[in-house]
mmCIF file of C-alpha atoms and ligand atoms in Angstrom:
data_model
loop_
_atom_site.group_PDB
_atom_site.id
_atom_site.type_symbol
_atom_site.label_atom_id
_atom_site.label_comp_id
_atom_site.label_asym_id
_atom_site.label_seq_id
_atom_site.Cartn_x
_atom_site.Cartn_y
_atom_site.Cartn_z
ATOM 1 C CA MET A 1 18.037 -19.254 4.619
ATOM 2 C CA THR A 2 18.495 -16.213 6.904
ATOM 3 C CA ARG A 3 15.308 -14.905 8.540
ATOM 4 C CA VAL A 4 15.000 -11.405 10.010
ATOM 5 C CA LEU A 5 12.331 -10.244 12.487
ATOM 6 C CA THR A 6 11.080 -6.791 13.526
ATOM 7 C CA TYR A 7 8.043 -5.231 15.262
ATOM 8 C CA GLY A 8 6.247 -1.921 15.085
ATOM 9 C CA THR A 9 2.998 -0.029 14.732
ATOM 10 C CA PHE A 10 3.724 1.335 11.225
ATOM 11 C CA ASP A 11 0.862 3.859 11.333
ATOM 12 C CA LEU A 12 0.683 6.312 8.380
ATOM 13 C CA PHE A 13 3.458 4.317 6.658
ATOM 14 C CA HIS A 14 6.283 6.699 5.684
ATOM 15 C CA HIS A 15 9.766 6.655 4.111
ATOM 16 C CA GLY A 16 11.432 6.110 7.532
ATOM 17 C CA HIS A 17 9.506 2.830 7.746
ATOM 18 C CA VAL A 18 10.413 1.856 4.167
ATOM 19 C CA ARG A 19 14.116 2.523 4.728
ATOM 20 C CA LEU A 20 14.194 0.539 7.964
ATOM 21 C CA LEU A 21 12.428 -2.434 6.327
ATOM 22 C CA GLU A 22 14.734 -2.222 3.298
ATOM 23 C CA ARG A 23 17.872 -2.295 5.471
ATOM 24 C CA LEU A 24 16.502 -5.128 7.634
ATOM 25 C CA ALA A 25 15.516 -7.177 4.555
ATOM 26 C CA ALA A 26 19.063 -6.757 3.226
ATOM 27 C CA LEU A 27 20.372 -8.574 6.338
ATOM 28 C CA GLY A 28 18.747 -11.836 5.237
ATOM 29 C CA ASP A 29 16.498 -13.684 2.795
ATOM 30 C CA GLU A 30 13.120 -13.203 4.505
ATOM 31 C CA LEU A 31 11.715 -10.391 6.663
ATOM 32 C CA TYR A 32 9.013 -11.123 9.268
ATOM 33 C CA VAL A 33 7.104 -8.139 10.692
ATOM 34 C CA GLY A 34 5.026 -8.174 13.880
ATOM 35 C CA CYS A 35 2.483 -5.366 13.542
ATOM 36 C CA SER A 36 1.042 -4.030 16.820
ATOM 37 C CA THR A 37 -2.694 -4.721 17.091
ATOM 38 C CA ASP A 38 -5.127 -1.977 18.090
ATOM 39 C CA ALA A 39 -5.704 -3.707 21.456
ATOM 40 C CA PHE A 40 -1.938 -3.848 22.151
ATOM 41 C CA ASN A 41 -1.572 -0.180 21.185
ATOM 42 C CA ALA A 42 -4.438 0.720 23.546
ATOM 43 C CA LEU A 43 -2.507 -1.072 26.292
ATOM 44 C CA LYS A 44 0.572 1.066 25.403
ATOM 45 C CA GLY A 45 -1.594 4.237 25.427
ATOM 46 C CA LYS A 46 -1.081 4.664 21.669
ATOM 47 C CA LYS A 47 -3.957 5.628 19.341
ATOM 48 C CA THR A 48 -3.420 5.061 15.615
ATOM 49 C CA ALA A 49 -4.928 6.912 12.643
ATOM 50 C CA LEU A 50 -5.229 3.635 10.692
ATOM 51 C CA PRO A 51 -6.702 0.407 12.119
ATOM 52 C CA TYR A 52 -4.648 -2.797 12.357
ATOM 53 C CA ARG A 53 -6.081 -4.391 9.187
ATOM 54 C CA HIS A 54 -5.128 -1.385 7.068
ATOM 55 C CA ARG A 55 -1.623 -1.123 8.588
ATOM 56 C CA VAL A 56 -1.174 -4.840 7.784
ATOM 57 C CA GLU A 57 -2.450 -4.315 4.215
ATOM 58 C CA VAL A 58 0.168 -1.609 3.612
ATOM 59 C CA LEU A 59 2.980 -3.708 5.165
ATOM 60 C CA GLU A 60 2.001 -6.703 3.007
ATOM 61 C CA ALA A 61 2.224 -4.494 -0.096
ATOM 62 C CA CYS A 62 5.818 -3.528 0.788
ATOM 63 C CA ARG A 63 8.247 -5.514 -1.367
ATOM 64 C CA HIS A 64 10.792 -5.853 1.476
ATOM 65 C CA VAL A 65 8.322 -7.748 3.710
ATOM 66 C CA THR A 66 7.830 -11.530 3.538
ATOM 67 C CA HIS A 67 5.255 -12.157 6.277
ATOM 68 C CA VAL A 68 3.150 -9.966 8.607
ATOM 69 C CA PHE A 69 1.629 -11.259 11.858
ATOM 70 C CA PRO A 70 0.002 -9.650 14.926
ATOM 71 C CA GLU A 71 2.040 -8.288 17.822
ATOM 72 C CA GLU A 72 -0.365 -8.710 20.719
ATOM 73 C CA CYS A 73 1.838 -8.408 23.814
ATOM 74 C CA TRP A 74 5.405 -7.651 24.952
ATOM 75 C CA GLU A 75 6.022 -11.262 26.014
ATOM 76 C CA GLN A 76 5.585 -13.029 22.643
ATOM 77 C CA LYS A 77 9.016 -12.211 21.202
ATOM 78 C CA ARG A 78 10.945 -15.261 22.407
ATOM 79 C CA ASP A 79 8.199 -17.583 21.106
ATOM 80 C CA ASP A 80 8.113 -15.742 17.749
ATOM 81 C CA VAL A 81 11.903 -15.990 17.338
ATOM 82 C CA GLN A 82 11.666 -19.748 17.896
ATOM 83 C CA ARG A 83 8.519 -20.508 15.827
ATOM 84 C CA PHE A 84 9.758 -18.522 12.803
ATOM 85 C CA ASP A 85 13.334 -19.821 13.251
ATOM 86 C CA ILE A 86 14.705 -16.255 13.280
ATOM 87 C CA ASP A 87 18.441 -15.509 12.827
ATOM 88 C CA VAL A 88 18.434 -11.708 13.216
ATOM 89 C CA PHE A 89 16.171 -9.486 15.330
ATOM 90 C CA GLY A 90 16.298 -5.802 14.346
ATOM 91 C CA MET A 91 14.685 -2.518 15.415
ATOM 92 C CA GLY A 92 15.300 1.200 14.960
ATOM 93 C CA SER A 93 17.853 2.838 17.253
ATOM 94 C CA ASP A 94 15.119 4.368 19.466
ATOM 95 C CA TRP A 95 14.855 0.845 20.939
ATOM 96 C CA LYS A 96 18.593 0.444 21.570
ATOM 97 C CA GLY A 97 19.291 -2.101 24.337
ATOM 98 C CA GLU A 98 15.604 -2.987 24.887
ATOM 99 C CA PHE A 99 15.755 -6.398 23.219
ATOM 100 C CA ASP A 100 19.272 -7.540 24.081
ATOM 101 C CA PHE A 101 17.641 -10.320 26.149
ATOM 102 C CA LEU A 102 16.949 -12.153 22.850
ATOM 103 C CA GLY A 103 20.707 -12.382 22.235
ATOM 104 C CA ASP A 104 20.885 -16.025 23.374
ATOM 105 C CA LEU A 105 18.428 -17.020 20.585
ATOM 106 C CA CYS A 106 19.526 -14.825 17.658
ATOM 107 C CA LYS A 107 21.621 -11.822 16.651
ATOM 108 C CA VAL A 108 20.125 -8.498 17.861
ATOM 109 C CA VAL A 109 20.734 -5.270 15.897
ATOM 110 C CA TYR A 110 19.550 -1.661 16.174
ATOM 111 C CA LEU A 111 19.672 0.385 12.961
ATOM 112 C CA PRO A 112 19.856 4.204 12.884
ATOM 113 C CA ARG A 113 16.460 5.887 12.416
ATOM 114 C CA THR A 114 15.828 8.016 9.335
ATOM 115 C CA ARG A 115 16.101 11.641 10.435
ATOM 116 C CA ASN A 116 13.252 14.154 10.462
ATOM 117 C CA VAL A 117 10.297 11.835 9.949
ATOM 118 C CA SER A 118 7.925 10.003 12.283
ATOM 119 C CA THR A 119 4.221 9.203 12.459
ATOM 120 C CA THR A 120 3.907 11.670 15.334
ATOM 121 C CA GLU A 121 5.468 14.464 13.227
ATOM 122 C CA ILE A 122 3.148 13.672 10.295
ATOM 123 C CA LYS A 123 0.107 13.828 12.605
ATOM 124 C CA ASP A 124 1.328 17.178 13.986
ATOM 125 C CA MET A 125 1.897 18.545 10.460
ATOM 126 C CA VAL A 126 -1.618 17.539 9.367
ATOM 127 C CA TYR A 127 -3.042 19.142 12.516
ATOM 128 C CA ASP A 128 -1.152 22.419 11.849
ATOM 129 C CA LEU A 129 -2.213 22.384 8.185
ATOM 130 C CA GLN A 130 -5.865 21.931 9.163
ATOM 131 C CA HIS A 131 -5.543 24.845 11.599
ATOM 132 C CA GLU A 132 -3.986 27.084 8.891
ATOM 133 C CA LEU A 133 -6.725 26.171 6.396
ATOM 134 C CA ARG A 134 -9.412 27.045 8.954
ATOM 135 C CA LEU A 135 -7.746 30.451 9.495
ATOM 136 C CA VAL A 136 -7.648 31.099 5.703
ATOM 137 C CA LYS A 137 -11.315 30.099 5.303
ATOM 138 C CA GLY A 138 -12.220 32.300 8.280
HETATM 139 N N1 CTP B 201 11.691 4.093 12.331
HETATM 140 C C1 CTP B 201 12.851 4.496 11.669
HETATM 141 N N2 CTP B 201 12.988 5.814 11.257
HETATM 142 C C2 CTP B 201 11.992 6.695 11.483
HETATM 143 C C3 CTP B 201 10.790 6.294 12.144
HETATM 144 C C4 CTP B 201 10.676 4.962 12.554
HETATM 145 O O1 CTP B 201 13.780 3.704 11.453
HETATM 146 N N3 CTP B 201 12.162 7.956 11.103
HETATM 147 C C5 CTP B 201 11.578 2.707 12.802
HETATM 148 C C6 CTP B 201 11.429 2.615 14.317
HETATM 149 O O2 CTP B 201 12.686 2.733 14.943
HETATM 150 C C7 CTP B 201 10.800 1.248 14.483
HETATM 151 C C8 CTP B 201 9.951 1.089 13.206
HETATM 152 O O3 CTP B 201 10.402 2.110 12.292
HETATM 153 O O4 CTP B 201 11.801 0.230 14.514
HETATM 154 C C9 CTP B 201 8.467 1.282 13.470
HETATM 155 O O5 CTP B 201 8.349 2.494 14.168
HETATM 156 P P1 CTP B 201 6.978 3.185 14.556
HETATM 157 O O6 CTP B 201 6.973 3.467 16.022
HETATM 158 O O7 CTP B 201 5.830 2.450 14.002
HETATM 159 O O8 CTP B 201 7.122 4.581 13.722
HETATM 160 P P2 CTP B 201 7.323 6.067 14.204
HETATM 161 O O9 CTP B 201 7.305 6.927 12.995
HETATM 162 O O10 CTP B 201 8.533 6.180 15.113
HETATM 163 O O11 CTP B 201 5.974 6.312 15.039
HETATM 164 P P3 CTP B 201 5.670 7.234 16.304
HETATM 165 O O12 CTP B 201 5.948 8.656 15.938
HETATM 166 O O13 CTP B 201 4.184 6.970 16.591
HETATM 167 O O14 CTP B 201 6.564 6.730 17.430
#
């Protein structure tokens, strides 16, 4: 049994998220996902459109995901790798090098991000669209 682990906020779940989870799931038999809690995001200075429970609900509905649990701090990763008996730790390439310190416990991989999509871009697009609609309405 090969177990894969990843972390993220996964706000406004999009096809970049799906493709990353699909490629990570293909590296093993089970995919574990640590979803950043609202309190942890606040600590990182990140404000989400969707609350933690809804982001978890969407992740749990994704067929590539086996188990979702809370990511509450930066320091929990070594414990998580050990308690879930993880073989492969994987993140998108924007995190390249950041988690190499887990290399003594499991294999660490960084997969290329899907181009031209991110939660930030979606938020910006919605903001621009709202602005355009206001201009049309007058
Ligand atoms: N990811 C990806 N391709 C994208 C966007 C995200 O592979 N186009 C990956 C990230 O590298 C990360 C995971 O999805 O490993 C969760 O990323 P997250 O930060 O939640 O998504 P983003 O869309 O990058 O959000 P933001 O714009 O808020 O940074």
